Amino acid sequence: MTLVGMVIILASTFLGLTMSGINPVGVFLDIPSIVIVVGGTIGATMAGGTIKDAVGGFKAALRAFLGGKGNDATEAVKQLLGFADTARREGLLALESSVNDVEDDFVRRGLQLAVDGTDPEVVREILETEVDSLQARHKQGAGTFVAAAGYGPAFGVAGTVCGLIDMLGKLEDPSTLGPAMAVAFTTTLWGVFIANYICLPIAGKLKRASELEVAFRLMIIEGILSIQAGTNPRALSDKLSTYLAPSERGALEDKKSA
């Protein structure tokens, strides 16, 4: 959806300019303005962090556009209920043979801790610490683009001021004022473009993806701790279904019935 949204943004902007009789390519295509704003924004963003932050920001941008594996909460609940049923009938140790078949690393690690007899409070602490670390990494990735969104307009204004200074130095030739002013304000346009067309949408996408991932993992933690406590599968189903949207709850009921 990030890519689709950006295509809509660009298409509507270019269409609106074209309908107004303005050549959008002529408006945007000014190499000095692009160099000042894009180069300045990238440099300032890098200067405010570490090499690891820069690489992490690049990877985060790829995730925003390409998406990821995603988490199927309904399938996860179904899997946890299966483990709960087995643990209820045969004991936690019966899950040991199934733990290695779990694809999700987080679920597998939590179940392994439970099967090993780790104290429930320690299990919660370990898993919640991992969630906190995940949030910190995601916050850094989104923060890179939030910072870039702040630098972009600033460099746009800086480029505009430089252009105006140059223009004021050539007042003896009025014919140059119009083109010079147009070029000067193009840098401001690029600053706004970098911030609102690119950086802020990516930052919003990364924040939303982080929220979904954290909610999913908190559900997993509750499920694993309930399995360790020997909670009845039916009660666990009611508990975990509160993490699902109404439409997902219906799908879960259909799967349980099947």
CSV table of C-alpha atoms in Angstrom, one decimal:
chain,number,residue,atom,x,y,z
A,1,MET,CA,0.0,0.0,0.0
A,2,THR,CA,3.0,2.3,0.5
A,3,LEU,CA,3.9,2.1,-3.2
A,4,VAL,CA,0.2,2.4,-4.3
A,5,GLY,CA,-0.3,5.5,-2.1
A,6,MET,CA,2.8,7.2,-3.4
A,7,VAL,CA,1.8,6.5,-7.0
A,8,ILE,CA,-1.6,8.1,-6.2
A,9,ILE,CA,0.1,11.1,-4.7
A,10,LEU,CA,2.4,11.7,-7.7
A,11,ALA,CA,-0.3,11.0,-10.2
A,12,SER,CA,-2.7,13.5,-8.6
A,13,THR,CA,0.0,16.1,-8.3
A,14,PHE,CA,1.1,15.8,-11.9
A,15,LEU,CA,-2.5,15.5,-13.2
A,16,GLY,CA,-3.5,18.6,-11.3
A,17,LEU,CA,-0.6,20.6,-12.6
A,18,THR,CA,-1.3,19.4,-16.2
A,19,MET,CA,-5.0,20.4,-15.9
A,20,SER,CA,-3.9,23.9,-14.8
A,21,GLY,CA,-1.7,24.2,-17.9
A,22,ILE,CA,1.5,23.8,-16.0
A,23,ASN,CA,4.3,21.5,-17.2
A,24,PRO,CA,5.0,19.3,-14.1
A,25,VAL,CA,8.3,18.2,-15.4
A,26,GLY,CA,9.4,21.8,-15.9
A,27,VAL,CA,8.3,22.6,-12.3
A,28,PHE,CA,10.1,19.7,-10.6
A,29,LEU,CA,13.1,19.1,-12.9
A,30,ASP,CA,15.8,21.5,-11.6
A,31,ILE,CA,19.0,19.7,-10.9
A,32,PRO,CA,20.6,22.3,-8.5
A,33,SER,CA,17.5,22.3,-6.4
A,34,ILE,CA,17.5,18.4,-6.3
A,35,VAL,CA,21.2,18.3,-5.3
A,36,ILE,CA,20.7,20.9,-2.5
A,37,VAL,CA,17.6,19.3,-0.9
A,38,VAL,CA,18.2,15.6,-1.5
A,39,GLY,CA,21.9,15.7,-0.8
A,40,GLY,CA,21.5,18.0,2.2
A,41,THR,CA,18.7,15.9,3.7
A,42,ILE,CA,20.6,12.6,3.3
A,43,GLY,CA,23.8,14.1,4.7
A,44,ALA,CA,22.1,15.7,7.7
A,45,THR,CA,20.1,12.5,8.5
A,46,MET,CA,23.3,10.5,8.4
A,47,ALA,CA,25.2,13.1,10.5
A,48,GLY,CA,22.6,12.7,13.2
A,49,GLY,CA,23.1,9.0,13.7
A,50,THR,CA,25.5,6.1,13.2
A,51,ILE,CA,26.4,3.9,10.3
A,52,LYS,CA,24.2,1.3,11.8
A,53,ASP,CA,21.3,3.8,11.9
A,54,ALA,CA,21.8,4.7,8.2
A,55,VAL,CA,21.9,1.0,7.1
A,56,GLY,CA,18.9,0.3,9.4
A,57,GLY,CA,17.0,3.2,7.8
A,58,PHE,CA,17.7,1.9,4.3
A,59,LYS,CA,16.5,-1.6,5.2
A,60,ALA,CA,13.4,-0.1,6.9
A,61,ALA,CA,12.6,1.7,3.7
A,62,LEU,CA,12.8,-1.5,1.7
A,63,ARG,CA,10.4,-3.2,4.2
A,64,ALA,CA,8.0,-0.3,3.8
A,65,PHE,CA,7.8,-0.8,0.1
A,66,LEU,CA,8.3,-4.5,-0.3
A,67,GLY,CA,6.4,-5.6,2.8
A,68,GLY,CA,7.3,-8.6,4.9
A,69,LYS,CA,6.2,-12.0,5.7
A,70,GLY,CA,3.4,-10.7,7.9
A,71,ASN,CA,1.7,-12.4,10.8
A,72,ASP,CA,-1.5,-14.4,10.5
A,73,ALA,CA,-3.0,-13.9,14.0
A,74,THR,CA,-5.8,-16.4,13.3
A,75,GLU,CA,-3.4,-19.2,12.4
A,76,ALA,CA,-1.2,-18.3,15.4
A,77,VAL,CA,-4.2,-18.6,17.8
A,78,LYS,CA,-5.2,-21.9,16.2
A,79,GLN,CA,-1.6,-23.2,16.6
A,80,LEU,CA,-1.5,-22.1,20.2
A,81,LEU,CA,-4.9,-23.8,21.0
A,82,GLY,CA,-3.5,-27.0,19.5
A,83,PHE,CA,-0.5,-26.8,21.8
A,84,ALA,CA,-2.8,-26.0,24.8
A,85,ASP,CA,-4.9,-29.1,24.1
A,86,THR,CA,-1.8,-31.3,23.9
A,87,ALA,CA,-0.3,-29.8,27.1
A,88,ARG,CA,-3.7,-30.2,28.9
A,89,ARG,CA,-4.0,-33.9,28.0
A,90,GLU,CA,-0.4,-35.0,28.0
A,91,GLY,CA,1.6,-32.4,29.9
A,92,LEU,CA,4.0,-29.7,28.8
A,93,LEU,CA,6.8,-32.1,28.0
A,94,ALA,CA,4.7,-33.6,25.2
A,95,LEU,CA,5.3,-30.3,23.3
A,96,GLU,CA,9.0,-30.9,23.2
A,97,SER,CA,8.9,-32.8,19.9
A,98,SER,CA,6.7,-30.2,18.3
A,99,VAL,CA,8.7,-27.1,19.3
A,100,ASN,CA,11.3,-27.4,16.6
A,101,ASP,CA,8.6,-27.6,13.9
A,102,VAL,CA,7.4,-24.1,14.8
A,103,GLU,CA,8.4,-21.6,12.1
A,104,ASP,CA,8.1,-18.4,14.1
A,105,ASP,CA,11.3,-17.9,16.1
A,106,PHE,CA,9.5,-15.9,18.9
A,107,VAL,CA,6.9,-18.6,19.4
A,108,ARG,CA,9.4,-21.4,19.3
A,109,ARG,CA,11.6,-19.6,21.9
A,110,GLY,CA,8.7,-19.0,24.2
A,111,LEU,CA,7.5,-22.6,24.0
A,112,GLN,CA,10.9,-23.9,24.6
A,113,LEU,CA,11.3,-21.8,27.7
A,114,ALA,CA,7.9,-23.1,29.0
A,115,VAL,CA,8.8,-26.8,28.2
A,116,ASP,CA,12.1,-26.4,29.9
A,117,GLY,CA,10.3,-25.5,33.1
A,118,THR,CA,11.4,-21.9,33.3
A,119,ASP,CA,9.5,-19.8,35.9
A,120,PRO,CA,6.5,-18.1,34.3
A,121,GLU,CA,7.6,-14.7,35.5
A,122,VAL,CA,11.1,-15.3,33.9
A,123,VAL,CA,9.4,-16.4,30.7
A,124,ARG,CA,7.3,-13.2,30.6
A,125,GLU,CA,10.3,-11.0,31.4
A,126,ILE,CA,12.5,-12.6,28.6
A,127,LEU,CA,9.8,-12.4,26.0
A,128,GLU,CA,8.7,-8.8,26.9
A,129,THR,CA,12.3,-7.7,26.9
A,130,GLU,CA,12.6,-9.0,23.3
A,131,VAL,CA,9.4,-7.1,22.4
A,132,ASP,CA,10.9,-3.9,23.9
A,133,SER,CA,14.0,-4.4,21.9
A,134,LEU,CA,11.9,-4.9,18.8
A,135,GLN,CA,10.1,-1.6,19.5
A,136,ALA,CA,13.4,0.2,20.0
A,137,ARG,CA,14.7,-1.0,16.6
A,138,HIS,CA,11.4,-0.1,14.8
A,139,LYS,CA,11.4,3.3,16.5
A,140,GLN,CA,14.9,4.0,15.2
A,141,GLY,CA,13.9,3.0,11.7
A,142,ALA,CA,10.8,5.2,11.7
A,143,GLY,CA,12.8,8.0,13.4
A,144,THR,CA,15.2,8.2,10.6
A,145,PHE,CA,12.5,9.2,8.2
A,146,VAL,CA,10.9,11.5,10.7
A,147,ALA,CA,14.2,13.3,11.0
A,148,ALA,CA,14.6,13.4,7.2
A,149,ALA,CA,11.1,14.9,7.0
A,150,GLY,CA,12.3,17.8,9.2
A,151,TYR,CA,15.6,18.4,7.3
A,152,GLY,CA,14.0,18.4,3.8
A,153,PRO,CA,12.0,21.6,4.1
A,154,ALA,CA,14.8,23.3,6.0
A,155,PHE,CA,17.2,22.7,3.1
A,156,GLY,CA,14.5,23.8,0.7
A,157,VAL,CA,14.3,27.1,2.5
A,158,ALA,CA,18.1,27.4,2.6
A,159,GLY,CA,18.2,26.8,-1.2
A,160,THR,CA,15.5,29.4,-1.7
A,161,VAL,CA,17.3,32.0,0.4
A,162,CYS,CA,20.5,31.4,-1.5
A,163,GLY,CA,18.6,31.8,-4.8
A,164,LEU,CA,17.0,35.0,-3.6
A,165,ILE,CA,20.3,36.4,-2.5
A,166,ASP,CA,21.7,35.7,-6.0
A,167,MET,CA,18.6,37.2,-7.6
A,168,LEU,CA,18.9,40.4,-5.5
A,169,GLY,CA,22.4,40.8,-6.8
A,170,LYS,CA,21.2,41.0,-10.3
A,171,LEU,CA,18.4,43.6,-10.0
A,172,GLU,CA,20.0,45.7,-12.7
A,173,ASP,CA,18.6,43.1,-15.2
A,174,PRO,CA,14.8,42.8,-14.6
A,175,SER,CA,14.4,40.1,-17.2
A,176,THR,CA,16.3,37.6,-15.0
A,177,LEU,CA,14.1,38.1,-11.9
A,178,GLY,CA,11.3,35.8,-13.0
A,179,PRO,CA,13.3,32.8,-13.9
A,180,ALA,CA,15.6,33.3,-11.0
A,181,MET,CA,12.7,33.4,-8.5
A,182,ALA,CA,11.2,30.3,-10.1
A,183,VAL,CA,14.4,28.4,-9.6
A,184,ALA,CA,14.7,29.7,-6.0
A,185,PHE,CA,11.3,28.5,-5.0
A,186,THR,CA,11.8,25.1,-6.7
A,187,THR,CA,14.1,24.2,-3.8
A,188,THR,CA,11.3,24.9,-1.3
A,189,LEU,CA,9.0,22.7,-3.5
A,190,TRP,CA,11.6,19.8,-3.3
A,191,GLY,CA,11.9,20.2,0.5
A,192,VAL,CA,8.1,19.8,0.8
A,193,PHE,CA,8.2,16.9,-1.7
A,194,ILE,CA,10.9,15.0,0.2
A,195,ALA,CA,9.0,15.5,3.6
A,196,ASN,CA,5.4,14.9,2.7
A,197,TYR,CA,5.6,12.8,-0.4
A,198,ILE,CA,8.2,10.3,0.7
A,199,CYS,CA,9.6,10.5,4.3
A,200,LEU,CA,6.4,11.0,6.4
A,201,PRO,CA,4.4,8.3,4.6
A,202,ILE,CA,7.3,5.8,5.0
A,203,ALA,CA,7.6,6.8,8.7
A,204,GLY,CA,3.9,6.3,9.2
A,205,LYS,CA,4.0,2.9,7.5
A,206,LEU,CA,6.9,1.7,9.7
A,207,LYS,CA,5.1,2.9,12.9
A,208,ARG,CA,1.9,1.0,11.9
A,209,ALA,CA,3.8,-2.1,11.1
A,210,SER,CA,5.6,-1.9,14.4
A,211,GLU,CA,2.2,-1.6,16.3
A,212,LEU,CA,0.9,-4.7,14.5
A,213,GLU,CA,4.0,-6.7,15.2
A,214,VAL,CA,4.0,-5.7,18.9
A,215,ALA,CA,0.3,-6.6,19.3
A,216,PHE,CA,0.9,-9.9,17.7
A,217,ARG,CA,3.8,-10.8,20.0
A,218,LEU,CA,1.9,-9.7,23.1
A,219,MET,CA,-0.8,-12.1,22.1
A,220,ILE,CA,1.8,-14.9,21.7
A,221,ILE,CA,3.2,-14.2,25.2
A,222,GLU,CA,-0.3,-14.4,26.8
A,223,GLY,CA,-0.9,-17.7,24.9
A,224,ILE,CA,2.4,-19.3,25.9
A,225,LEU,CA,2.0,-18.3,29.6
A,226,SER,CA,-1.6,-19.7,29.6
A,227,ILE,CA,-0.4,-22.9,28.1
A,228,GLN,CA,2.3,-23.1,30.8
A,229,ALA,CA,-0.3,-22.5,33.4
A,230,GLY,CA,-2.5,-25.3,32.1
A,231,THR,CA,-5.4,-23.1,31.1
A,232,ASN,CA,-8.4,-24.8,29.5
A,233,PRO,CA,-8.2,-24.6,25.7
A,234,ARG,CA,-11.7,-23.2,25.5
A,235,ALA,CA,-10.9,-20.5,28.0
A,236,LEU,CA,-7.7,-19.7,26.2
A,237,SER,CA,-9.6,-19.4,22.9
A,238,ASP,CA,-11.9,-16.8,24.5
A,239,LYS,CA,-8.9,-15.0,25.9
A,240,LEU,CA,-6.8,-14.9,22.7
A,241,SER,CA,-9.8,-14.0,20.6
A,242,THR,CA,-9.9,-10.6,22.3
A,243,TYR,CA,-6.7,-9.8,20.4
A,244,LEU,CA,-8.4,-10.4,17.1
A,245,ALA,CA,-10.7,-8.2,15.0
A,246,PRO,CA,-14.3,-9.3,14.8
A,247,SER,CA,-13.8,-10.6,11.2
A,248,GLU,CA,-10.8,-12.6,12.4
A,249,ARG,CA,-12.8,-14.0,15.3
A,250,GLY,CA,-15.4,-15.3,12.8
A,251,ALA,CA,-12.7,-17.0,10.8
A,252,LEU,CA,-11.3,-18.6,14.0
A,253,GLU,CA,-14.8,-20.0,14.9
A,254,ASP,CA,-15.1,-21.4,11.4
A,255,LYS,CA,-11.8,-23.2,11.7
A,256,LYS,CA,-12.6,-24.5,15.2
A,257,SER,CA,-15.9,-25.8,13.9
A,258,ALA,CA,-14.2,-27.5,11.0
